[in-house]
Structure formats: C-alpha cells, structure tokens
Amino acid sequence: MARSVRGMPYMPEHIVITGARENNLKDVDLRIPKGLLTVFTGVSGSGKSSIVFDTIAVESQRQLNETFTWFVRNRLPKYERPHADGLEDLAPAIVVDQKPIGGHSRSTVGTMTDVYSVVRVLFSRYGTPSAGPATAYSFNDPSGMCPECDGLGRTVRPDYGRILDESKSLADGAVLFPPFRVGTFHGQTYVNSQDLDAHKPVGEFNAEEREFLLRGRGGRVWVKGSTFEVENDYEGLADRFERLYLKRDLSALSQKTRDLVQDFLSEGVCPHCSGARLNEAALASRIDGLNIADVAAMEVGDLIPVLARIDDPVAGPIAGAAVTALERIEAIGLGYLSLDRPTPTLSGGEGQRLKMVRHLGSSLTGMTYIFDEPSVGLHPRDVGRLNDLLLRLRDKGNTVLVVEHDPDVIAVADHVVDMGPGAGTGGGQVVYEGTVAGLRDSGTLTGRCLHRHPDVKKNPRRPTGRLWVRDASLHNLDDVTVAFPAGVLTAVTGVAGSGKSSLVSGAFTAAYPEAVVVDQSSIGISARSTPATYLGIMDTVRKLFARETGSEPGLFSFNSRGACESCQGRGVIYSDLAFMDPVTTTCEACEGRRFKDEVRRLTLAGRSVVDVLEMTADDALDFFAPFDGGTDKGVSRRLRALRDVGLTYLTLGQPLGTLSGGERQRIKLATQLHRTGAVYVLDEPTTGLHMADVDGLVALLDRLVDDGNTVLVVEHNLDVVRRADWVVDLGPDGGKHGGRVVFEGTPAQLLRAEGSFTAEHLRREVRA
Ligand code: ADP
Ligand code: ADP
Ligand code: ZN
Ligand code: ZN
C-alpha cells in the first residue's frame, strides 16, 4: 500500500506493534525505530523471542509469502498469523540465528559464503594448465569432481573385515552380514554356487576365488524362496552389497536397515583424490604452485596475502573480489577457518557469524535483520568486531534487531527494549524503552546489572586430585598436556578457534568417557514431550491422581486413554488448506486442554491434571509439597532441579520443541544434578542467560562442586570466569595460531598474566 505525503513517497519511521499476545506477551505495544540498531534485553523467558521471532519475523515472512502466487506459496514454509491486534510497516525480515547450518557434506565454508565460486573463476582464468571453465573446478559438478568419491573427499566402503569371518568356510557361516548369512535368500547364492568351494575357509581362497566371491559374474545358482525355487544369475558379494545398500537412494531404506548396514561400513579419506574432492585435471592446475585444493585448505588469514599478491590485469580484480569477502570472514573473528571446512562441523555461533558475512556482501537495503545472541561463542576480544558488523548492516540502510545479554553489545545499541520484569507469566511486558544511557538509570534488573563490576574469587577451592589429558593433538591442539584439577570449578577460556572444544569435548571426554556431558544439542524425543515427561514426574503424578480418584493411571495422560477424542490429545486441530495459510484452531471439544472432559472432573487437592500441566515449576513445587511426606519425594526433588537451573518459568506441559539451545542445556542439567563424585562438562552454559541469571547458574555449579563433583565449563562470560577456582586459557589466537595452553591458574593469578587476551579483558572488567 503506497502512501504519499505531499507528493513525496512516505517512508514509515517505525515498525508498529499493537496488542501482541504471542506466548507470554501481555498486550505489548511497541514502536521500533527503522534504520537503527535495537537491542532486546531481559531475563530468559521474559518474552524477547516472542516479540522478535514469533511476532515480527513470522509476520513479515508471512506477508512476504502472500505476495507470491499461490502456486509458489504452496512450496514455501507455512507461517501462521501471530497473535496481535496490529503489525504495521514491517520490512522483509532476514533471521540470522544459531540453528546449525548443517547441510550436507558438500556444503563448505567456501560454498556457503560463495567465496569458493570466485576462486573457481580465478583458477579458470589464471591457473595453469587451465582445466576449463569454472565448473571444471567444482567438486559439486561432474566435470570437476573426483570420479571415485563423487566430490565428497571421503569414501564409504564395505568393511570386509566385519562382513566376513575368514577363518570359516561359506557353509560354516563365513558371511557375517545378517541379510547375506547362510540360510537367507541372498546367502544361498554363495553357499550353492558351483564355482566356489563352500567348505574351504575363505581365508584360504586364492586371488581368483576371492575375486569371484566378491566381484564375480556369470554362472547360475539355484536359490529357494519360501514358496518357489529359481535359478538366478550369480552376483559377487561386494557387487550385491553395493547395489543394495550403497549405490541407491539410502533414504528409501528403513532406519533399521541403515543402522544395520552402518555397522558393516568403514569410512575413510578417498584414496583417489586424498580428500581433495576434485579430479586430476582440476588438481593439476596451479597458481603460484598452489592448486585449488591447497588454496581451500589454507586458513582464511593466510590465504588473504596469497591472493592479494596477484596483480595480473585479468586475474587481479577477481582475486580482489575474493580478498574482500575473505577479509569480512577475518573481520568477524573467523580467520582460523578454511574454505574447505564442511559446514556441518561448525558451531552455532560460527555458523551465525558466517551467515552474517553473506548478508554483508549483499546489496539489499531496507531489510530487517534479526539476530539471536550473536555474541555466543565469541571471546570478549572479538565482540568489538561483531559490533562493527552490526553497525555496518545498519548503515547500509537496514533495521537491525538483536536479542543480546552481553553488556558490550548492548552498549552500542541506538535503542533498547527491555522485557520483564520476570520470566514466563511474570514477564511479557516492556519495562523500559529508550537509549542505553537511560537503561542504566532505569532501575530495571538489566539496568542495575550494567553497573556491576565485581572482583575475582578470593579463596579458590583446593583440588582433590588431577585429571590428566596428555599429548592431545586433535584439530589444532599442539601436543597439549594439561592437568585439570578435580573437585573444583574450572573455566576453559580462549578466543574462538583456540581449541577449547577440541580439548574439552574432544580430548578430555575421550580420556574420561564417564564424564557427564551437558550440551545444547537437541533432545531426541517426541513432539509430545514436555518438562513433566522429560523429568520423569508424570508417572508419579498419574499414580497420585489414580489413587486419589480411584481411576486408572492411563486416564491422566493425553498420550493415552485420557486424550481428547477430537484432537487426539494435541489440543489443536490443524487444517492445511492448500492455498491459504494453514490454520490451527484450538480444539473445541477440549478447549485446547488436550484431555477428555471426564478427566478434568477428577481432581487431586482441588486441581485436575490439566491444571497441573498449566502450572509453572514454581507453582507445582508448592502444590506437590504436601504429597512429599508420605507418597513420594521424587516429584519435589525433580521440580527443585528445574528451579535450580533457572527454568521455574516453564510450565510442566510446554512442548520441549519450543525450548532454546540454552534452555535445552539447562533442562538436561536438571536431570543430572543428583550425582556425587562425577565430572560434569558444560559448553557455554550461560548461553541465553541474562546477567542476573548468571548468578544463579554459578551458584548451581558451586553446589555441584560442593557435593563432591568436578565441573569443567567452556565459557566466555567473564562473570563465570572470575568466579571459577581454576582457569585454563587456550590460545594465544585461533586456528594454527592457537592450540596451546597460555595460562593455567586461579582467576587472581590470571589478572596478572601476560600474553592472554582473556587476562586483558578480565582486567578491564574488574577495574572498570
Ligand atoms: P526470551 O526470549 O526472553 O527468553 P521467550 O519469548 O522465549 O523468552 O519466552 C517467553 C515465555 O513464553 C516463556 O515463558 C516461554 O516458556 C514461553 N514460550 C516460548 N515459546 C513458547 C511456545 N512455543 N509455546 C508455549 N510457550 C512458549
Ligand atoms: P574453540 O572451541 O576454542 O572455538 P575449536 O576446538 O572449535 O575451538 O577449534 C579449534 C581449531 O580446530 C580451529 O582451527 C577449528 O577450525 C578446528 N576444528 C574444530 N572442529 C573441527 C572439525 N570438526 N574439523 C576440522 N577442523 C576443526
Ligand atoms: Zn576422491
Ligand atoms: Zn481436544
């Protein structure tokens, strides 16, 4: 709808939201200035994501999709209209989030940032001897890919050491792969073949016999099915295995079959291209002695000067374009990555920053960019560079919205929206809107936290022993030997790419497989899981209700006999109308409560099981306390665990699929709190935590240690680092400039350490 004011096109200056009610939002009205950087703050669960992602991003995507013909629209992701009275003057939104880039193994840092395609053009014009056009250098194109591995760089081969027991004869069961065993349909081919000696141990086969067993052709063999007997062509065991299980669309196989086959495969670097993914012609073509695979394997920081040296009139400008893009990657603190790094191996934070690089290169303006805690995984040293990039996106004429907890990012905001005052039903309101200076004086929780500059821990605990990791050399680790102190809280620090994950998630957990690893990866459970089922309290709850009401426990489950019959316990009816927005309507029969009416009339202390699932963990604690004495201590103990990890605002019935990465990590932690003498490993547990929530997290870690456990956290948050008993700092920088221990000691000693970026920033934090 074009509007104009006195003949000039009218450019709205704000995104205007009225009456937003998504999740916990309480009729939020908001005017967000366009063309500026707005940071959303507030404790976790206060409603930041509900505004930014579930309301603004969803609605602008939905409106954008509506502009396509419905033929196209049918192929786009479907969005439902968010709950709000009005949403006006939105701009197309681009969400740059932490969802792992994943992708298949053909996706690399080079392909996802498009730098690799520039490098291919460079080689096609300037490499000698030329292999042909740019596609001849592509491992995703038949004209460039290695013929052996189809450009994957790795091959998966049947592992004959596992498929065959060579000490046995075919008749005695030499074939171990179950679908080909003696007695199976396929197995008969080998036992019955006239050309093989079924009674000679396979290990004694000569080369010719062996070749026939694996790759032989010709000859006919009688095989019996359950109702028939036929004469079939002989097919070698290897050929058959590959035809049935490798050279076909694997997704057509059942998961069970895929898992089975997996046990009989081994994966390794492709012997033909040694992992370079390309064919001989592409690899023979060189610039300055380097082929394109060498270039792709270099760290970005090393590659820049190599390409910048090219001053040929034709190749120079192409190399220059690559250098510009590479400098953006370096500027965002990812100079330690190489173009050939597969994207599925990147962390969420690395992926988010790479996506950002791609958008910086785009010439779109007037967009709304939305970021979810972009500082995750970034050392305080690199937050300044992140800020520069956010500001550059803004200066290109975009609106930038950022959900953030890091005071250094909040500091550069043009505008702040502080949500609160609490979490869940205790939040959902805008408690402050305005400048950063105003936020500091606002008296809100966030405002008050910005004034804190506390000191390092004075009396660190004494270790009770040592957990050694010796000569670790995974990825960039440079023969690292470290003694992690037992019985204390240790923070492992260092800039991104310095090797923290390689040391902790890689080397340490390999040496101590019994360690309890609590990470942010998804919880592989069903869409119907809730905190109540995940914590394992539903059984007890059902029994309590059953005993009180004299009915069957299954009645108190919406996955079982208690389910509302109209919606099968989903609470909503989902109608996908081919060419309109999908509509989920609350189920009329149960009014969204998921249970049959009769179940809601069965109560325990005046509450139905529906009421219980709508309780927050906090409310549930009060409710179940009286039942603790006689019947079960389990419910209260498990609910307390939820409170201990700062998730009291979750309701017992909230679908687990709606949890953020940080929340997922904390709910996993909640199920692991009861141990003593264990080693806990956590990866950035402060992700998604407000400054005020960090206190609670550290208190929890302290309690774990006091209960006799050892706790290791990979962490950038200086508020955690200063309160650890021991710090292991890796560095000095990322990639091959890292991988060494630059400091080991107490936080107080770290304050005086030289040559550590972490020390520098800790000094600043404590002094400021
Ligand atoms: P923040 O981003 O500030 O951490 P959220 O907007 O994610 O907060 O959450 C606000 C409240 O809404 C919390 O109580 C959260 O548990 C709840 N919530 C978030 N997503 C959903 C959802 N999909 N369904 C139900 N409740 C949700
Ligand atoms: P940090 O946890 O400190 O950010 P990492 O341990 O993730 O550091 O990375 C250290 C180095 O190892 C970096 O150069 C990184 O690119 C490399 N690296 C990490 N994971 C992989 C992987 N799966 N494959 C190849 N290289 C990796
Ligand atoms: Zn190959
Ligand atoms: Zn229903």
mmCIF file of C-alpha atoms and ligand atoms in Angstrom, residues 564 566-567 571 587 589-590, ligand 4:
data_model
loop_
_atom_site.group_PDB
_atom_site.id
_atom_site.type_symbol
_atom_site.label_atom_id
_atom_site.label_comp_id
_atom_site.label_asym_id
_atom_site.label_seq_id
_atom_site.Cartn_x
_atom_site.Cartn_y
_atom_site.Cartn_z
ATOM 1 C CA CYS A 564 -9.498 -35.752 23.983
ATOM 2 C CA SER A 566 -11.493 -34.848 18.788
ATOM 3 C CA CYS A 567 -7.843 -33.785 18.714
ATOM 4 C CA GLY A 571 -5.189 -29.551 21.884
ATOM 5 C CA CYS A 587 -9.866 -27.868 19.665
ATOM 6 C CA ALA A 589 -14.142 -30.247 22.362
ATOM 7 C CA CYS A 590 -11.432 -29.800 25.000
HETATM 8 ZN ZN ZN B 4 -9.326 -31.715 22.003
#
